[in-house]
Short mmCIF file of C-alpha atoms in Angstrom, two decimals:
data_model
loop_
_atom_site.label_atom_id
_atom_site.label_comp_id
_atom_site.label_asym_id
_atom_site.label_seq_id
_atom_site.Cartn_x
_atom_site.Cartn_y
_atom_site.Cartn_z
CA UNK A 1 25.87 -11.74 -20.48
CA UNK A 2 24.68 -15.15 -19.55
CA UNK A 3 25.10 -17.81 -22.31
CA UNK A 4 22.17 -20.21 -22.25
CA UNK A 5 23.11 -22.25 -25.35
CA UNK A 6 25.40 -24.52 -23.27
CA UNK A 7 25.33 -26.74 -20.26
CA UNK A 8 26.79 -26.06 -16.88
CA UNK A 9 30.43 -25.05 -17.01
CA UNK A 10 30.75 -25.52 -13.11
CA UNK A 11 28.76 -27.97 -10.91
CA UNK A 12 28.93 -28.03 -7.19
CA UNK A 13 27.27 -31.12 -5.56
CA UNK A 14 26.81 -31.48 -2.00
CA UNK A 15 30.01 -29.51 -1.24
CA UNK A 16 30.74 -29.06 2.47
CA UNK A 17 33.65 -28.01 4.74
CA UNK A 18 34.08 -28.21 8.48
CA UNK A 19 36.77 -27.08 10.89
CA UNK A 20 36.23 -29.13 13.96
CA UNK A 21 32.64 -28.35 15.06
CA UNK A 22 32.49 -25.24 13.08
CA UNK A 23 30.54 -25.65 9.72
CA UNK A 24 32.31 -23.26 7.38
CA UNK A 25 30.05 -24.54 4.48
CA UNK A 26 26.94 -26.76 4.83
CA UNK A 27 26.43 -29.21 1.94
CA UNK A 28 25.97 -27.01 -1.06
CA UNK A 29 24.50 -27.54 -4.51
CA UNK A 30 25.00 -24.94 -7.29
CA UNK A 31 25.28 -25.06 -11.19
CA UNK A 32 27.00 -22.19 -13.08
CA UNK A 33 26.33 -21.81 -16.73
CA UNK A 34 28.94 -21.32 -19.32
CA UNK A 35 29.58 -17.64 -19.80
CA UNK A 36 27.68 -16.53 -16.60
CA UNK A 37 28.83 -13.99 -14.18
CA UNK A 38 27.88 -15.37 -10.92
CA UNK A 39 28.64 -13.35 -7.61
CA UNK A 40 29.00 -15.00 -4.18
CA UNK A 41 27.72 -12.41 -1.80
CA UNK A 42 27.53 -12.21 1.97
CA UNK A 43 28.87 -10.89 5.25
CA UNK A 44 32.11 -12.07 6.75
CA UNK A 45 31.81 -15.74 7.91
CA UNK A 46 28.97 -16.48 5.48
CA UNK A 47 30.92 -19.12 3.61
CA UNK A 48 31.63 -17.38 0.28
CA UNK A 49 35.35 -17.48 0.49
CA UNK A 50 35.32 -21.11 1.76
CA UNK A 51 33.28 -22.09 -1.38
CA UNK A 52 35.68 -20.17 -3.69
CA UNK A 53 38.57 -21.89 -2.16
CA UNK A 54 37.05 -25.37 -2.68
CA UNK A 55 36.30 -24.49 -6.28
CA UNK A 56 39.83 -23.35 -6.73
CA UNK A 57 41.44 -26.42 -4.91
CA UNK A 58 43.06 -24.16 -2.35
CA UNK A 59 41.18 -26.20 0.35
CA UNK A 60 39.88 -29.79 0.40
CA UNK A 61 36.22 -30.55 1.08
CA UNK A 62 34.87 -32.88 3.76
CA UNK A 63 32.07 -33.96 1.37
CA UNK A 64 30.71 -33.39 -2.05
CA UNK A 65 32.09 -32.81 -5.52
CA UNK A 66 33.41 -30.07 -7.86
CA UNK A 67 32.93 -30.64 -11.60
CA UNK A 68 34.34 -28.52 -14.28
CA UNK A 69 32.98 -29.17 -17.80
CA UNK A 70 31.87 -32.51 -16.56
CA UNK A 71 35.22 -33.48 -15.10
CA UNK A 72 35.52 -34.30 -11.45
CA UNK A 73 38.31 -32.10 -10.05
CA UNK A 74 37.28 -32.27 -6.40
CA UNK A 75 40.71 -33.38 -5.04
CA UNK A 76 42.84 -32.16 -8.02
CA UNK A 77 45.50 -29.55 -7.43
CA UNK A 78 44.74 -25.92 -8.43
CA UNK A 79 47.08 -26.17 -11.38
CA UNK A 80 45.19 -29.25 -12.64
CA UNK A 81 41.92 -27.34 -12.95
CA UNK A 82 41.14 -25.14 -15.87
CA UNK A 83 40.75 -21.99 -13.81
CA UNK A 84 42.31 -18.55 -13.28
CA UNK A 85 42.30 -16.50 -10.21
CA UNK A 86 42.41 -12.74 -9.55
CA UNK A 87 43.04 -11.59 -5.96
CA UNK A 88 42.67 -8.26 -4.15
CA UNK A 89 46.47 -7.92 -3.66
CA UNK A 90 47.16 -8.23 -7.44
CA UNK A 91 50.09 -10.89 -6.91
CA UNK A 92 52.24 -9.28 -9.43
CA UNK A 93 55.95 -10.14 -9.71
CA UNK A 94 57.67 -6.78 -8.79
CA UNK A 95 60.93 -7.51 -10.62
CA UNK A 96 59.33 -8.48 -13.86
CA UNK A 97 57.96 -6.13 -16.66
CA UNK A 98 54.28 -5.98 -17.25
CA UNK A 99 54.74 -8.00 -20.45
CA UNK A 100 56.73 -10.70 -18.51
CA UNK A 101 54.06 -10.86 -15.80
CA UNK A 102 51.25 -11.38 -18.29
CA UNK A 103 53.27 -13.99 -20.27
CA UNK A 104 54.39 -15.87 -17.10
CA UNK A 105 51.58 -18.39 -17.14
CA UNK A 106 52.20 -19.17 -20.73
CA UNK A 107 55.98 -19.72 -19.97
CA UNK A 108 54.93 -22.15 -17.28
CA UNK A 109 52.88 -23.96 -19.87
CA UNK A 110 55.86 -24.03 -22.26
CA UNK A 111 54.18 -21.83 -24.98
CA UNK A 112 56.81 -20.58 -27.48
CA UNK A 113 58.24 -17.15 -26.63
CA UNK A 114 56.97 -15.48 -29.83
CA UNK A 115 53.40 -16.82 -29.30
CA UNK A 116 53.44 -15.87 -25.59
CA UNK A 117 54.59 -12.31 -26.35
CA UNK A 118 51.84 -12.11 -29.01
CA UNK A 119 49.19 -13.11 -26.55
CA UNK A 120 50.47 -11.01 -23.79
CA UNK A 121 50.12 -7.88 -26.02
CA UNK A 122 46.60 -9.14 -27.08
CA UNK A 123 45.71 -9.28 -23.39
CA UNK A 124 46.99 -5.79 -22.78
CA UNK A 125 44.85 -4.53 -25.64
CA UNK A 126 41.92 -6.22 -24.08
CA UNK A 127 42.50 -4.24 -20.74
CA UNK A 128 43.25 -1.05 -22.72
CA UNK A 129 46.81 -0.78 -21.38
CA UNK A 130 48.94 -1.48 -24.60
CA UNK A 131 51.45 1.25 -23.60
CA UNK A 132 52.72 -0.23 -20.29
CA UNK A 133 54.24 -3.41 -21.44
CA UNK A 134 57.82 -2.38 -20.59
CA UNK A 135 56.94 -0.89 -17.15
CA UNK A 136 57.29 -2.42 -13.69
CA UNK A 137 54.22 -2.97 -11.50
CA UNK A 138 55.21 -0.29 -9.01
CA UNK A 139 55.05 2.26 -11.93
CA UNK A 140 51.23 1.68 -12.28
CA UNK A 141 48.24 2.81 -10.31
CA UNK A 142 46.16 0.33 -8.20
CA UNK A 143 43.49 0.23 -10.88
CA UNK A 144 46.03 -0.48 -13.71
CA UNK A 145 47.71 -3.18 -11.54
CA UNK A 146 44.43 -4.86 -11.14
CA UNK A 147 43.68 -4.67 -14.86
CA UNK A 148 47.20 -6.36 -15.41
CA UNK A 149 46.23 -9.19 -12.94
CA UNK A 150 43.09 -9.71 -14.91
CA UNK A 151 45.08 -9.71 -18.18
CA UNK A 152 47.54 -12.24 -16.83
CA UNK A 153 44.58 -14.46 -15.83
CA UNK A 154 42.90 -14.16 -19.28
CA UNK A 155 46.01 -14.82 -21.31
CA UNK A 156 45.91 -18.62 -20.92
CA UNK A 157 42.14 -18.67 -21.63
CA UNK A 158 40.87 -20.61 -18.65
CA UNK A 159 37.31 -22.11 -18.55
CA UNK A 160 36.49 -20.33 -15.42
CA UNK A 161 37.90 -17.06 -13.73
CA UNK A 162 37.53 -16.88 -10.00
CA UNK A 163 37.85 -13.35 -8.56
CA UNK A 164 38.21 -12.87 -4.77
CA UNK A 165 37.31 -9.32 -3.66
CA UNK A 166 39.45 -7.91 -6.49
CA UNK A 167 38.34 -4.33 -5.97
CA UNK A 168 38.41 -4.18 -2.25
CA UNK A 169 41.65 -2.14 -2.11
CA UNK A 170 40.51 0.54 -4.50
CA UNK A 171 38.62 3.80 -3.70
CA UNK A 172 34.98 4.21 -4.75
CA UNK A 173 35.55 6.18 -7.85
CA UNK A 174 38.17 3.52 -9.05
CA UNK A 175 36.03 0.65 -8.03
CA UNK A 176 33.10 2.03 -10.21
CA UNK A 177 35.36 2.33 -13.14
CA UNK A 178 36.77 -1.15 -12.69
CA UNK A 179 33.27 -2.64 -12.39
CA UNK A 180 32.58 -1.20 -15.89
CA UNK A 181 35.91 -2.55 -17.24
CA UNK A 182 35.31 -6.17 -15.78
CA UNK A 183 31.83 -6.15 -17.24
CA UNK A 184 33.16 -5.09 -20.63
CA UNK A 185 35.80 -7.68 -20.73
CA UNK A 186 33.27 -10.35 -19.52
CA UNK A 187 31.02 -9.45 -22.43
CA UNK A 188 33.89 -9.65 -24.96
CA UNK A 189 35.47 -12.80 -23.61
CA UNK A 190 32.25 -14.70 -22.67
CA UNK A 191 34.19 -16.49 -19.96
CA UNK A 192 32.50 -17.91 -16.89
CA UNK A 193 33.29 -15.73 -13.84
CA UNK A 194 32.65 -16.55 -10.19
CA UNK A 195 33.11 -13.36 -8.11
CA UNK A 196 33.38 -12.84 -4.46
CA UNK A 197 32.38 -9.65 -2.70
CA UNK A 198 30.72 -8.38 0.42
CA UNK A 199 29.70 -5.22 -1.44
CA UNK A 200 26.02 -5.23 -2.29
CA UNK A 201 26.23 -2.47 -4.88
CA UNK A 202 29.07 -4.23 -6.66
CA UNK A 203 27.08 -7.53 -6.78
CA UNK A 204 23.96 -5.73 -8.06
CA UNK A 205 25.80 -3.99 -10.68
CA UNK A 206 27.96 -6.74 -12.19
CA UNK A 207 26.07 -10.14 -11.86
CA UNK A 208 24.01 -12.32 -13.99
CA UNK A 209 22.94 -14.03 -10.79
CA UNK A 210 23.88 -13.51 -7.04
CA UNK A 211 24.39 -16.33 -4.62
CA UNK A 212 23.71 -14.73 -1.36
CA UNK A 213 25.22 -16.72 1.53
CA UNK A 214 24.60 -16.59 5.25
CA UNK A 215 26.00 -18.79 8.06
CA UNK A 216 27.73 -21.18 5.51
CA UNK A 217 24.65 -21.78 3.42
CA UNK A 218 22.89 -20.31 0.31
CA UNK A 219 20.26 -17.90 1.55
CA UNK A 220 18.85 -17.09 -1.93
CA UNK A 221 20.05 -17.65 -5.52
CA UNK A 222 18.70 -15.46 -8.31
CA UNK A 223 19.04 -12.46 -10.55
CA UNK A 224 19.79 -9.12 -8.81
CA UNK A 225 16.21 -8.09 -9.43
CA UNK A 226 14.95 -11.34 -7.90
CA UNK A 227 16.83 -10.73 -4.66
CA UNK A 228 16.20 -7.22 -4.52
CA UNK A 229 12.51 -7.00 -5.24
CA UNK A 230 11.41 -10.57 -4.19
CA UNK A 231 13.50 -11.65 -1.16
CA UNK A 232 12.58 -15.03 0.25
CA UNK A 233 13.86 -14.39 3.76
CA UNK A 234 14.15 -11.41 6.16
CA UNK A 235 17.88 -11.88 5.94
CA UNK A 236 17.83 -11.09 2.21
CA UNK A 237 15.44 -8.26 2.53
CA UNK A 238 17.62 -6.56 5.32
CA UNK A 239 20.97 -7.39 3.75
CA UNK A 240 20.41 -6.13 0.18
CA UNK A 241 19.83 -2.40 0.10
CA UNK A 242 17.73 -0.26 2.45
CA UNK A 243 14.24 -1.37 3.40
CA UNK A 244 11.40 -0.72 5.74
CA UNK A 245 10.32 -3.96 7.53
CA UNK A 246 6.83 -3.78 9.06
CA UNK A 247 5.24 -6.58 10.85
CA UNK A 248 1.63 -7.53 10.33
CA UNK A 249 -1.05 -10.29 9.94
CA UNK A 250 -2.62 -11.47 6.75
CA UNK A 251 -6.20 -10.47 6.62
CA UNK A 252 -7.10 -11.75 3.10
CA UNK A 253 -5.51 -13.69 0.22
CA UNK A 254 -6.37 -13.15 -3.46
CA UNK A 255 -3.94 -15.18 -5.46
CA UNK A 256 -0.51 -13.51 -4.89
CA UNK A 257 -1.95 -10.43 -3.49
CA UNK A 258 -2.30 -10.26 0.19
CA UNK A 259 -4.08 -7.72 2.48
CA UNK A 260 -2.10 -7.17 5.53
CA UNK A 261 -3.08 -5.41 8.77
CA UNK A 262 0.16 -3.80 9.96
CA UNK A 263 1.14 -3.67 13.57
CA UNK A 264 2.07 -0.11 12.77
CA UNK A 265 -0.98 2.05 13.61
CA UNK A 266 -3.32 -0.77 12.67
CA UNK A 267 -2.97 0.31 8.98
CA UNK A 268 -4.24 -2.07 6.38
CA UNK A 269 -2.24 -2.41 3.08
CA UNK A 270 -1.55 -4.64 0.28
CA UNK A 271 1.55 -6.65 -0.63
CA UNK A 272 2.63 -9.51 -2.89
CA UNK A 273 3.61 -12.88 -1.70
CA UNK A 274 7.23 -13.77 -2.12
CA UNK A 275 6.34 -17.18 -3.54
CA UNK A 276 5.94 -19.05 -0.28
CA UNK A 277 2.36 -20.27 0.66
CA UNK A 278 0.76 -17.81 3.09
CA UNK A 279 -2.61 -18.17 4.85
CA UNK A 280 -5.15 -15.72 6.43
CA UNK A 281 -4.13 -15.19 10.04
CA UNK A 282 -0.43 -15.75 9.40
CA UNK A 283 2.15 -13.38 10.77
CA UNK A 284 4.23 -11.80 8.05
CA UNK A 285 6.80 -9.00 7.63
CA UNK A 286 6.09 -6.44 4.94
CA UNK A 287 9.16 -5.22 3.05
CA UNK A 288 8.90 -1.70 1.50
CA UNK A 289 11.73 -0.21 -0.37
CA UNK A 290 12.17 3.57 0.45
CA UNK A 291 12.04 4.58 -3.19
CA UNK A 292 8.76 2.82 -3.69
CA UNK A 293 7.00 4.81 -1.09
CA UNK A 294 4.88 7.89 -1.94
CA UNK A 295 4.71 10.85 0.58
CA UNK A 296 1.92 13.23 0.88
CA UNK A 297 0.54 15.80 3.52
CA UNK A 298 -2.87 13.98 3.59
CA UNK A 299 -4.68 10.84 2.63
CA UNK A 300 -4.64 7.13 3.71
CA UNK A 301 -1.52 5.29 4.61
CA UNK A 302 1.09 5.21 7.34
CA UNK A 303 1.41 8.52 9.09
CA UNK A 304 4.42 9.98 10.85
CA UNK A 305 6.21 13.26 11.86
CA UNK A 306 9.30 14.25 9.78
CA UNK A 307 12.39 13.60 11.82
CA UNK A 308 14.99 14.45 9.26
CA UNK A 309 15.71 15.21 5.62
CA UNK A 310 19.11 13.98 4.17
CA UNK A 311 20.30 14.77 0.69
CA UNK A 312 22.77 12.04 -0.29
CA UNK A 313 23.48 13.42 -3.82
CA UNK A 314 21.16 11.72 -6.37
CA UNK A 315 18.70 10.80 -3.66
CA UNK A 316 16.78 12.78 -0.97
CA UNK A 317 15.74 10.77 2.10
CA UNK A 318 12.90 11.53 4.55
CA UNK A 319 12.98 9.91 7.95
CA UNK A 320 9.53 9.59 9.66
CA UNK A 321 8.71 8.83 13.28
CA UNK A 322 5.71 6.54 13.16
CA UNK A 323 4.91 6.86 16.83
CA UNK A 324 5.30 3.12 17.47
CA UNK A 325 7.64 2.47 20.46
CA UNK A 326 11.06 0.95 19.59
CA UNK A 327 10.23 1.05 15.83
CA UNK A 328 12.95 2.24 13.33
CA UNK A 329 11.94 5.38 11.53
CA UNK A 330 10.24 4.90 8.21
CA UNK A 331 12.44 5.81 5.33
CA UNK A 332 11.12 7.48 2.05
CA UNK A 333 13.58 8.12 -0.82
CA UNK A 334 13.10 10.02 -4.06
CA UNK A 335 15.38 11.53 -6.69
CA UNK A 336 16.95 14.83 -5.61
CA UNK A 337 15.40 17.81 -7.53
CA UNK A 338 16.22 21.43 -7.40
CA UNK A 339 12.60 22.50 -7.17
CA UNK A 340 11.46 19.56 -4.89
CA UNK A 341 8.71 20.26 -2.37
CA UNK A 342 10.08 21.34 0.97
CA UNK A 343 8.91 19.68 4.23
CA UNK A 344 9.41 21.11 7.71
CA UNK A 345 10.89 19.09 10.60
CA UNK A 346 7.99 17.87 12.80
CA UNK A 347 5.53 18.16 9.95
CA UNK A 348 2.88 15.27 9.80
CA UNK A 349 3.19 13.32 6.62
CA UNK A 350 1.61 10.12 5.08
CA UNK A 351 3.24 7.43 3.17
CA UNK A 352 1.39 4.99 0.85
CA UNK A 353 2.43 2.32 -1.75
CA UNK A 354 1.07 0.00 -4.46
CA UNK A 355 0.72 -3.80 -3.83
CA UNK A 356 3.24 -4.50 -6.53
CA UNK A 357 5.98 -2.49 -4.53
CA UNK A 358 5.51 -4.52 -1.34
CA UNK A 359 6.58 -8.01 -0.44
CA UNK A 360 5.19 -10.08 2.31
CA UNK A 361 7.68 -12.45 3.96
CA UNK A 362 6.30 -15.27 6.05
CA UNK A 363 7.71 -15.41 9.63
#
């Protein structure tokens, strides 16, 4: 978990990178606390890998600075920075035993052989693979190889661990298991981790904070709950999880609570401001998460005919046609239950919500 007892472990100050006229990373400011698990999340081309490469020293910035524990390492070589890296392809030496692979960084730092061996076995214990020390990488599964890559990174105790889509090559079940392993190891070590992924669920599950990037810039920085429940932009609302986005106009403002007349059917509903100043008469988009909608066969709210029902496992999703031209179906989600009420395709239904479960985003 995030350690707030110490100052920033990593500071990014005005860091930027261009390739000709293409801005890969706009000038970026970011502080990462010691012991924090920060995820750089975003679609392809958002700038997350560029930022990680600049932190690692694998690329040189056009402007700005990188500080690790207060030391300016902006133009230092990767080996001069107190960092470790874990990649998607494991990068293990195929001809070396697992113990030799893990001890290799210590050998390069001229740590005595006995001490290197002790620390290698300590790292193997940490990733719960003490029995594979004498095996070769090809004798291990993909998940085991990724844990060995993490052990090799941990063994020399870097100040910061950078992880570049480390679970991308694994199947979903194994990814889920590895997420738990990485979280456990992070809790036990307390090392700062900067993690890159395009997988929203992975970011939401593992992070203390998420830095969501878009077009080479930070779109929003905050806890997973901040981004999920209080997105500051339409991009954040649409990128993270499933959402219903309904356009409307603000009819009244009472502190953070807004009354919005929706373009959908002219229905009036309430929503919370996302923190930006919003005035009466302003155009907004109301974000409603499917699991926060309540469905009934009567009453006030948005009405629509049931288009389809999908059981995805733990969730059941209803898709409603609101009758508005070119509008996406309204999606309602609730936990799957054996004795859940059954609705018929084409049946008229009404959806409603509480103000606390809706967010108005200024256009």
